[in-house]
Each structure stands twice: as structure tokens, then as C-alpha cells.
CSV table of C-alpha atoms and ligand atoms in Angstrom, one decimal:
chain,number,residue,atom,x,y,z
A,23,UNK,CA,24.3,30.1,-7.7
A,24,UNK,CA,26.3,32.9,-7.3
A,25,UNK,CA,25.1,35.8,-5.4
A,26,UNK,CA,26.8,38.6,-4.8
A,27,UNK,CA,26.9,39.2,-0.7
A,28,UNK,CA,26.6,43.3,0.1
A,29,UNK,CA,29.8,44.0,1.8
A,30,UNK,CA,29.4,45.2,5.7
A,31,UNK,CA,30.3,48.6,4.5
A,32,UNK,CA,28.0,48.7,1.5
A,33,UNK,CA,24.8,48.3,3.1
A,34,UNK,CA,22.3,50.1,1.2
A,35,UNK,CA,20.0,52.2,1.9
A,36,UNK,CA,16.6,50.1,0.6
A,37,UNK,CA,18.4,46.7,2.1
A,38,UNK,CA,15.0,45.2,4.0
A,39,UNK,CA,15.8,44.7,7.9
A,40,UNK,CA,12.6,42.1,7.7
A,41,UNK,CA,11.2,39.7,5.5
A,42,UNK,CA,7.7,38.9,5.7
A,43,UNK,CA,7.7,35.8,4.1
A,44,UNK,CA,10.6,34.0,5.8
A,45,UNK,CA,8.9,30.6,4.8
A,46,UNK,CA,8.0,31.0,1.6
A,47,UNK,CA,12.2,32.5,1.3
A,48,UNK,CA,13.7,29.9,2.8
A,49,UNK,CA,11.8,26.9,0.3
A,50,UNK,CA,12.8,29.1,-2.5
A,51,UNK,CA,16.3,29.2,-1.3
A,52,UNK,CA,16.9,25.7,-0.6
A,53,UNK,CA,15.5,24.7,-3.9
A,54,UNK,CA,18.1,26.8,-5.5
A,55,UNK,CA,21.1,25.4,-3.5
A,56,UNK,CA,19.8,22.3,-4.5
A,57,UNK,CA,19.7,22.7,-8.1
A,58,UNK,CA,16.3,22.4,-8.2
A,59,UNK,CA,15.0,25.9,-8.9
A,60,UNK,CA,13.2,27.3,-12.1
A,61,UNK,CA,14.2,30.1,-14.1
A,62,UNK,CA,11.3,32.2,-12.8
A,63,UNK,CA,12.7,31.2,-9.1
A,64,UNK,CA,16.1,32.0,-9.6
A,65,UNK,CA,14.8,36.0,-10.7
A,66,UNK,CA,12.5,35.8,-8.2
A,67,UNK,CA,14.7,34.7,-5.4
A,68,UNK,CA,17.9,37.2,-7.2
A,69,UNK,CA,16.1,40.0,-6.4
A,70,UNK,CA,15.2,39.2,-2.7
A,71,UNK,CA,18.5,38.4,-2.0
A,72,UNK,CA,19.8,41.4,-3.0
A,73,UNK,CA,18.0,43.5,-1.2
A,74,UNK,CA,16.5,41.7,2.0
A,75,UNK,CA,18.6,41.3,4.8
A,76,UNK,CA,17.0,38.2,6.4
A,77,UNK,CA,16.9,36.6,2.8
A,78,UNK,CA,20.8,36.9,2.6
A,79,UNK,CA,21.5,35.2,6.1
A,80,UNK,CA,18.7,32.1,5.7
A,81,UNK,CA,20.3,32.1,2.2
A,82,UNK,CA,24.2,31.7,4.3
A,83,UNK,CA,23.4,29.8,6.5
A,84,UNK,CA,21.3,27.3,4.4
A,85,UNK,CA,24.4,27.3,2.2
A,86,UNK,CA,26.9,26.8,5.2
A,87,UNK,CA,24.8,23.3,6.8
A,88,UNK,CA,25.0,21.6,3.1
A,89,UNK,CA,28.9,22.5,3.0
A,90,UNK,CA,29.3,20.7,5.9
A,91,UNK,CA,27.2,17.9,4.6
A,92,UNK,CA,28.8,17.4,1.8
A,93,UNK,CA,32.4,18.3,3.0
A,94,UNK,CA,32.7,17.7,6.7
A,95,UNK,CA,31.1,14.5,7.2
A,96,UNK,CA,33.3,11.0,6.2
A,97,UNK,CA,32.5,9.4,3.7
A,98,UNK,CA,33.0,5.5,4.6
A,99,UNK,CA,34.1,3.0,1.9
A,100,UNK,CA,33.3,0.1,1.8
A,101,UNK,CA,35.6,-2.6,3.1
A,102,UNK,CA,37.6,-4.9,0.5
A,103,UNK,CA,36.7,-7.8,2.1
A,104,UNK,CA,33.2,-7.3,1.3
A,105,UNK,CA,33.7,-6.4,-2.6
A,106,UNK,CA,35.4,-9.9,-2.9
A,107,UNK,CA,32.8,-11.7,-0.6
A,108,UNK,CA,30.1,-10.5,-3.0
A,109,UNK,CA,32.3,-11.2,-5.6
A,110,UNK,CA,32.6,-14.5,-4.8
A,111,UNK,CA,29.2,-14.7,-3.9
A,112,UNK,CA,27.8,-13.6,-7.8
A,113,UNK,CA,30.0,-16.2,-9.5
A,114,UNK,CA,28.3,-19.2,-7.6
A,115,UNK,CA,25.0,-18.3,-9.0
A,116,UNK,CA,24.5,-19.6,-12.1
B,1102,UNK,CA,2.3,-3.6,-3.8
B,1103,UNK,CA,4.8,-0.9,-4.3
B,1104,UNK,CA,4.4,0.8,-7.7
B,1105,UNK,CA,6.7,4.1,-8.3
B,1106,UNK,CA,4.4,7.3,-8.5
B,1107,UNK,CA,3.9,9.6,-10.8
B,1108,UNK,CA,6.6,12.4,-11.3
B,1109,UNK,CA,4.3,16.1,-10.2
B,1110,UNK,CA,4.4,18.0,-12.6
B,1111,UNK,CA,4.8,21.2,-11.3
B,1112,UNK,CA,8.0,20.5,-10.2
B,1113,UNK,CA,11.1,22.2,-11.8
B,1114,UNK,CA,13.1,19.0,-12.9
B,1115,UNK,CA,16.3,17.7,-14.1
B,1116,UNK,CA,16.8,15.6,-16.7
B,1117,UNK,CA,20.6,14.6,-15.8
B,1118,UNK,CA,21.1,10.8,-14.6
B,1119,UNK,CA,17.2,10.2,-15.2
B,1120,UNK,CA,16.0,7.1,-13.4
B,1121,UNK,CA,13.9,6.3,-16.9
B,1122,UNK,CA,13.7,7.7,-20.0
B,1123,UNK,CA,10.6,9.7,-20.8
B,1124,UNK,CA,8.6,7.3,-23.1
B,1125,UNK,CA,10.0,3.7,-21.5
B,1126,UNK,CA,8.2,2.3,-18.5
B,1127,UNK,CA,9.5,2.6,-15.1
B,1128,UNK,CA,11.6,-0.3,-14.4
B,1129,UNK,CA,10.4,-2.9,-11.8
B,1130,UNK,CA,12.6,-3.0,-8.7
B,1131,UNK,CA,12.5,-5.7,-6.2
B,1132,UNK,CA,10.5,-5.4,-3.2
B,1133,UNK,CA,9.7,-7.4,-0.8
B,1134,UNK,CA,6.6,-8.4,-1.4
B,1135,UNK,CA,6.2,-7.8,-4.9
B,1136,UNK,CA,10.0,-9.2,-5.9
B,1137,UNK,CA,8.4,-13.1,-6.9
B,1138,UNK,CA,5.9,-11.2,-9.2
B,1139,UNK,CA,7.7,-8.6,-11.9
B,1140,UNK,CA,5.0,-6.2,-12.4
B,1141,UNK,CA,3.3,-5.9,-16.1
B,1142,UNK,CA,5.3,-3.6,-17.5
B,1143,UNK,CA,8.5,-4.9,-16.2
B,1144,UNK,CA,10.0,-5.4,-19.3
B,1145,UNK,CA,12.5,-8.4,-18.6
B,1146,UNK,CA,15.4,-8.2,-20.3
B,1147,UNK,CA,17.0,-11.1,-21.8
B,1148,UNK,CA,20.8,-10.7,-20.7
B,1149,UNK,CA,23.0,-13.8,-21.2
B,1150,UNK,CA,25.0,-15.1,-18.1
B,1151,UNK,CA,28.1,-12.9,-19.6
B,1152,UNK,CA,26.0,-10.0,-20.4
B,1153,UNK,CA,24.7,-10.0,-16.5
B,1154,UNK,CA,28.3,-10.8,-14.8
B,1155,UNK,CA,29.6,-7.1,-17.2
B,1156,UNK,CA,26.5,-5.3,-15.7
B,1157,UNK,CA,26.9,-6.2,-12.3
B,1158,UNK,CA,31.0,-5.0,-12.8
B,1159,UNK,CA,31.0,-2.1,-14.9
B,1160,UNK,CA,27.3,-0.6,-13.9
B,1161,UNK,CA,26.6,-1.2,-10.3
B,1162,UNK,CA,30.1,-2.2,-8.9
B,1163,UNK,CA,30.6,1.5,-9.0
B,1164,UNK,CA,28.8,2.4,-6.8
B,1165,UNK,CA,29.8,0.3,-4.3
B,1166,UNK,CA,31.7,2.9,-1.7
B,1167,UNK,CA,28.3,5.2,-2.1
B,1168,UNK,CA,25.8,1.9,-1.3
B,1169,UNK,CA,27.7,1.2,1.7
B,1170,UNK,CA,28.0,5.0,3.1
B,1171,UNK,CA,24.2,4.8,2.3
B,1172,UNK,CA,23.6,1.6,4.4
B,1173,UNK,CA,26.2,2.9,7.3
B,1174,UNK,CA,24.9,6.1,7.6
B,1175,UNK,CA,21.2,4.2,7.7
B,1176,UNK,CA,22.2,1.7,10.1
B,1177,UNK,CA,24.9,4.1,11.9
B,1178,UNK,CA,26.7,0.1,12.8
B,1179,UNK,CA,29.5,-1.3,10.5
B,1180,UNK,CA,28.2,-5.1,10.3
B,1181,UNK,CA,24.6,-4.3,9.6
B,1182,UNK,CA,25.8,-1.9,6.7
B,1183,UNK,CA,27.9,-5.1,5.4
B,1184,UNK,CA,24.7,-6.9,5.3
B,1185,UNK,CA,23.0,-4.3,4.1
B,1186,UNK,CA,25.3,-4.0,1.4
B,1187,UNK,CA,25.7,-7.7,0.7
B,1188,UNK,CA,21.6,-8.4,0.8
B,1189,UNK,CA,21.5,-5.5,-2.0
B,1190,UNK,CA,23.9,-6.3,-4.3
B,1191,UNK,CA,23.1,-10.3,-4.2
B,1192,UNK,CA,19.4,-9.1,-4.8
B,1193,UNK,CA,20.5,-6.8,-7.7
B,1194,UNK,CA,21.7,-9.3,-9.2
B,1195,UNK,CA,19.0,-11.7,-8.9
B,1196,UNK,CA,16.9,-8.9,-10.0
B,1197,UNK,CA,19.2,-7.9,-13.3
B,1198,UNK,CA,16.8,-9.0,-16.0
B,1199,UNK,CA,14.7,-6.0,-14.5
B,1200,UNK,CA,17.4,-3.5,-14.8
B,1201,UNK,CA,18.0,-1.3,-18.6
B,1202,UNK,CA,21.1,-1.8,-19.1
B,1203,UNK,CA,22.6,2.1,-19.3
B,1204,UNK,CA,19.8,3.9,-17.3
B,1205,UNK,CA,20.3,5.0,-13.9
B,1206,UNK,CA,21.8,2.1,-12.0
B,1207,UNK,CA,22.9,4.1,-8.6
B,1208,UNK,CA,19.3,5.2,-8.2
B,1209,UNK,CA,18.2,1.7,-9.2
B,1210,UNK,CA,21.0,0.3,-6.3
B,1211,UNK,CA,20.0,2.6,-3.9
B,1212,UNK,CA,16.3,2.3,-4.1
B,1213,UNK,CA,16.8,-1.4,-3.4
B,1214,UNK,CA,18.8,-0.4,-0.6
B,1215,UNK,CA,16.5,1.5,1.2
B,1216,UNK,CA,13.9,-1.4,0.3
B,1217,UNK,CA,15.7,-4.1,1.9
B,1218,UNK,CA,16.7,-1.9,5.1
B,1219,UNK,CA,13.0,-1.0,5.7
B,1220,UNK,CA,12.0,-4.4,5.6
B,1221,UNK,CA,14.8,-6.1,7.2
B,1222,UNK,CA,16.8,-3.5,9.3
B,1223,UNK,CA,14.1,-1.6,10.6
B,1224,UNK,CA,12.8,-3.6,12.6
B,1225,UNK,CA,15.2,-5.2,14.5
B,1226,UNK,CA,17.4,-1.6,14.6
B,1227,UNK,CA,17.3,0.4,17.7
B,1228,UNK,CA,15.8,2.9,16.4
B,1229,UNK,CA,12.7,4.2,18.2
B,1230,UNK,CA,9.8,1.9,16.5
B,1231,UNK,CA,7.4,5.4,17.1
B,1232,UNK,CA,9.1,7.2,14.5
B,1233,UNK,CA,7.7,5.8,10.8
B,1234,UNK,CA,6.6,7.4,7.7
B,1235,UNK,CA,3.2,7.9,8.6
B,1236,UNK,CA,3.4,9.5,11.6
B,1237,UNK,CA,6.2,11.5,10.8
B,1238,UNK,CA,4.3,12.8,7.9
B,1239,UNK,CA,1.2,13.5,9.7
B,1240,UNK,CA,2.6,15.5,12.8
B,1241,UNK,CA,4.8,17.4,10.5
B,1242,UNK,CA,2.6,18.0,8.0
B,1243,UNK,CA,0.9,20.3,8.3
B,1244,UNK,CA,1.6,22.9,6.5
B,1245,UNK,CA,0.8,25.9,9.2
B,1246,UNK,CA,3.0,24.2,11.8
B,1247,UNK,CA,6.3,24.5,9.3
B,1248,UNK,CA,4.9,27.8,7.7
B,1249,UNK,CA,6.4,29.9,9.9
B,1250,UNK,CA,8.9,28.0,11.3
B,1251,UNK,CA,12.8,28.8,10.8
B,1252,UNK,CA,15.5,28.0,12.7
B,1253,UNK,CA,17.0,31.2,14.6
B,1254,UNK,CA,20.6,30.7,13.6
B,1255,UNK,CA,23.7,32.1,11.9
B,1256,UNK,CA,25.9,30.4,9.8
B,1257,UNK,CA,29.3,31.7,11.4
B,1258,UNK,CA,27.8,29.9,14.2
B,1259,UNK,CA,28.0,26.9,12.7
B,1260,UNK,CA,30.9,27.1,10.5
B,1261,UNK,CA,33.6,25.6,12.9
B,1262,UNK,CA,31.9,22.2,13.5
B,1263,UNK,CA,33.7,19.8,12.8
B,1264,UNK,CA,32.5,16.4,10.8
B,1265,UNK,CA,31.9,14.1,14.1
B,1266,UNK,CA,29.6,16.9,15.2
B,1267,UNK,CA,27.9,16.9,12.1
B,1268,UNK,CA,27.9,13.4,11.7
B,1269,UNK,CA,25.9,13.4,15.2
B,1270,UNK,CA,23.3,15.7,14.3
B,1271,UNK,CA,22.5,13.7,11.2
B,1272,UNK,CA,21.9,10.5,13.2
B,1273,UNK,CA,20.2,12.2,16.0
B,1274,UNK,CA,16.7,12.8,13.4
B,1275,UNK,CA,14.4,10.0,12.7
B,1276,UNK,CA,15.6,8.0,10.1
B,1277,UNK,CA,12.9,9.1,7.4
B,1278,UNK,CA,14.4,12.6,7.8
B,1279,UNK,CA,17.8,10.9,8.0
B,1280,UNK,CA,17.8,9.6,4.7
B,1281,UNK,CA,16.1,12.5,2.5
B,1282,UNK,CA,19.5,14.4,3.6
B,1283,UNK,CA,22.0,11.6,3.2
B,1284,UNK,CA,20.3,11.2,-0.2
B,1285,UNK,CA,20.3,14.9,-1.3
B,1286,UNK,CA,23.1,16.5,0.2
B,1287,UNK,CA,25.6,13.8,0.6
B,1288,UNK,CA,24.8,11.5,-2.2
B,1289,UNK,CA,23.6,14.7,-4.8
B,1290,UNK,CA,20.9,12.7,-6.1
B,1291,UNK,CA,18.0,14.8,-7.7
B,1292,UNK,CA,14.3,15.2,-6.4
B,1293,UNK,CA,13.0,13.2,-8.8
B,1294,UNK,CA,15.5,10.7,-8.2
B,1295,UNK,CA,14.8,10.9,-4.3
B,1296,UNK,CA,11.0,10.5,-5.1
B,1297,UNK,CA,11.5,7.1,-7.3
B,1298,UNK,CA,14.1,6.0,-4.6
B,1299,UNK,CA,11.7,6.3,-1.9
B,1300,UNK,CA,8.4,6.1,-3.5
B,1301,UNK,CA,7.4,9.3,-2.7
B,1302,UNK,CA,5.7,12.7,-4.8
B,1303,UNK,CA,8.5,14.7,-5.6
B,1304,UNK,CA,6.6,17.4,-3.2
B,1305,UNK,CA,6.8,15.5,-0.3
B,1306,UNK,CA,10.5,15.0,-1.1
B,1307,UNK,CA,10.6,18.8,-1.0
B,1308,UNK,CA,8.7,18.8,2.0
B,1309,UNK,CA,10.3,16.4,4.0
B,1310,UNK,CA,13.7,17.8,3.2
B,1311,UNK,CA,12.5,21.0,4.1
B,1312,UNK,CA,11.6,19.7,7.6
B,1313,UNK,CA,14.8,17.5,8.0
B,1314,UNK,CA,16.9,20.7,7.4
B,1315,UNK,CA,15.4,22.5,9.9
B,1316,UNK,CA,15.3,19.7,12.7
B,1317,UNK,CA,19.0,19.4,11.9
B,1318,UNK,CA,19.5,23.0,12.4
B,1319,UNK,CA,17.9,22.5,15.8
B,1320,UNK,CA,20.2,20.1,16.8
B,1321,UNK,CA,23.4,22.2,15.1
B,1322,UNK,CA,22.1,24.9,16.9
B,1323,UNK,CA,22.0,23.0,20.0
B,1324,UNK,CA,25.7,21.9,19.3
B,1325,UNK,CA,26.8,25.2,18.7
B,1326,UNK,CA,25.7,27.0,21.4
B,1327,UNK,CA,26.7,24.3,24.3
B,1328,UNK,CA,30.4,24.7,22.6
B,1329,UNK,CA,30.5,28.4,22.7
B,1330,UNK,CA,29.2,28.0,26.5
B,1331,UNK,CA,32.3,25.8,26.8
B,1332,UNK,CA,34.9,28.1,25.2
B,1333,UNK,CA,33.3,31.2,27.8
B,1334,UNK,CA,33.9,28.6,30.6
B,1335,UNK,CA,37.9,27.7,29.7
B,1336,UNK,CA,38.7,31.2,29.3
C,1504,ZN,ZN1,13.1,38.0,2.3
């Protein structure tokens, strides 16, 4: 999802300072970063993140830790000599 | 005996790269203890010898570098992810007649996986025996002692660490909160997926990632703030 971060400068005047429902926020939000949300979710969470400060940094930094996840860790491939052991292995079964 | 559990209901779903189709019965996987007896509705599929060998190549060959990033970043040691690895795919194909041709086959792969590492790895892995599903689940869950819980952190914090940092967080958790995150955020599989995979309700998948998050944003946290201690120190 795309949500459109309020510029430093831009902070409005109803932007919420606290959230009273961290929790509840933060389930919401990672359920959107991972695909998982509803329709009803994605309004409901839209609107929060729009206007509540707290909401917009979980919603950051949630989004930040899966980057590096998914981008920063190495992926390891598996080593050719073991695609041709088990290869080899497959064929002398029947 | 393990059976796989009913999908919840209320939970949002996806219907790309579906394990099963709606109206066909879950496939039988191997287990351990239930692999000598194909369960009921383990429809066993007829595949002749050539059928199998173009299976095993073109559907679960595929997957091979994922399986054995899988089984590393289970095992965190190169020759017991080779095993790992080898033990699946040998029982995969053992196992064939149990597999739908077309359906999900990294799912299918990986859930086997994760099979044979709890009842072969596991044990013998240095891991700290304490930490198993049951007692994970009952210290963390419940629900008032995560309610209010979130990690006080920022992501510009974060932002600068590198992979091997990351990489050391990750295998710092238990391994049950381990794998939810490999599974989700490294191998993009779906909840429903994760639940089949791991034999869990899809809400306990959601929980349990929930909780793995933040104990790895403890330990990023922890990361982050003894390098920013270093940087004051060299300047
Ligand atoms: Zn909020």
C-alpha cells in the first residue's frame, strides 16, 4: 500500500500526537504490509494513518524491518553438488 | 496424527498459489508418523515412473534454492541444511503419488521441510530444548501480555543495518518465531499458506508473527542502539 507520508512541514493541525490503540494499530498495519488485509481494513487503517502520528511511525518502521527482511538478508542457494546428488539419488529408485 | 486444520474463516484470504483448491481434499503430506498410512482422503495419484521423474523436475526442482535457504536459515549450519534438503526432497519423491500435480508444490515442499526438521533436526540441534511450540504459545499467549506491547523504536534507527546484523537478529528468536518470519517475509508465502505449512489456525499464524516481529524488534533495537553507542565513542 501506498500511503501518502505528511511532509515535516505539512503537519496538520488535527494530526493525533497519540494513539490510543497502539495494539489494535499495529495488527492492522502489519496485516496490510502483509497483503493480508480486507477492504474494510485498508479504509479503516487509511484513515488512521493519515491523521495519527503514532500510526504513521509503527506503520514506517514496520515497513522498514520487512525491507530488510526481504532485501538485506542473503539469500543462500543451494550448492550444485547437492542438485546432482539428489539427482542421482531419484533415478536409482525405481 | 497430523491432519491439516481448518482454514478460520474470519480471516481475509488469498486465493493466489492456493495450497488446495476449494472443493478437493487437502492433500496428504508425509509425516513422520503418519507417512506409512496415507490418510483417507489422500487421494493417490496414479503417476507412471515418467510422469513422477517430470514432476519431481519441472514442479519441485524449482524450488530448490528456496528449500535450502529454508532449511539453512532453520538449522543456521550448511551440512545439516544439505541433509535437510536431501531427506526432503528424497521423501517428496517417495511421497509423489500424494502430490496434485499443478497445485501448490513449494508449500507442499516446504511443509515437509519443516516436518522432517522438527522430527529429526530438532532434537539433536543446539538449540535450547526449553523453547517448543507449547510453551512458546502459552507464555506468549496471552493476549493482555502482547496487548499493549510495542516496541519503542524508529525506523531511521534501523535503516542502516546491514544484512549480517539482520541475519543475527533472526537467529537469535526461538526457532518457532524464527520460522513464521523466514516463511512470511522472506519466502512471501500467504497466511493460509503458513497455517497448512505448519499446521496451525491461520490466527495463530497472525499471532505468532505478530509476536516474532516484535521480539525481533527487541533485538534490532538492541543492535541499533549499541552501534550508535559505538559511533559516539570513535568520534
Ligand atoms: Zn493510531
Amino acid at each position: 500500500m501506498q500511503t501518502p507520508l505528511p511532509s515535516s512541514s505539512g503537519t496538520k493541525p488535527e494530526m493525533k500526537e497519540h494513539c490510543s490503540h497502539r495494539a489494535d494499530c499495529l495488527k492492522l498495519i502489519q496485516l496490510i504490509l502483509d497483503g493480508e488485509a480486507t477492504e474494510q481494513q485498508l479504509a479503516r487503517a487509511k484513515a488512521n494513518l493519515e491523521s495519527c502520528k503514532p500510526c504513521i511511525q509503527m506503520y514506517q518502521l514496520e515497513k522498514e524491518v520487512k525491507e530488510l527482511l526481504t532485501k538485506r538478508i542473503e539469500k543462500r542457494c543451494c550448492p550444485e553438488q547437492l542438485v546432482a546428488t539428489i539427482k542421482t539419488r531419484i533415478l536409482s529408485f525405481s | 496424527m497430523a491432519t491439516i486444520p481448518e482454514v478460520m474463516s474470519d480471516t481475509p484470504t488469498s486465493d493466489r498459489n492456493r495450497i488446495g483448491g476449494p472443493t478437493e481434499p487437502d492433500q496428504f503430506l508425509p509425516d513422520s508418523d503418519s507417512a506409512e498410512q496415507p490418510e483417507a482422503n489422500a487421494p493417490a495419484r496414479g503417476y507412471s515412473e515418467e510422469q513422477k521423474y517430470q514432476i519431481f523436475n519441472k514442479e519441485f526442482m524449482p524450488h530448490i534454492d528456496s528449500m535450502y535457504n529454508f532449511a539453512f536459515r532453520l538449522t543456521m549450519d550448511e551440512d545439516d541444511a544439505n541433509d535437510l534438503v536431501q531427506d526432503t526432497y528424497l521423501k517428496a519423491f517417495r511421497f509423489i503419488s500424494s502430490f496434485e500435480q499443478g497445485t501448490n508444490a513449494k508449500a507442499w515442499l516446504f511443509r515437509i521441510l519443516k516436518n522432517s526438521f522438527i522430527n529429526d533436526y530438532r532434537k539433536k540441534s543446539k538449540e535450547p530444548a526449553k523453547v517448543d511450540y507449547q510453551d512458546v504459545e502459552t507464555t506468549y499467549n496471552s493476549e493482555d501480555a502482547e496487548s499493549e506491547h510495542t516496541v519503542d523504536l524508529r525506523a531511521e534507527s534501523v535503516s542502516d543495518l546491514i544484512g549480517d546484523e539482520v541475519a543475527t537478529a533472526l537467529n537469535s528468536l526461538p526457532v518457532d518465531f524464527r520460522t513464521v518470519i523466514i516463511l512470511c517475509d522472506i519466502e512471501g508465502f500467504t497466511y493460509e499458506e503458513m497455517a497448512k505449512i505448519l499446521d496451525i489456525p491461520i490466527g495463530t499464524v497472525r499471532s505468532r508473527l505478530h509476536r516474532a516481529r516484535n521480539l525481533l524488534k527487541e533485538k534490532l533495537r538492541d543492535y541499533a542502539s549499541s552501534m550508535g553507542y559505538k559511533e559516539e565513542n570513535d568520534e
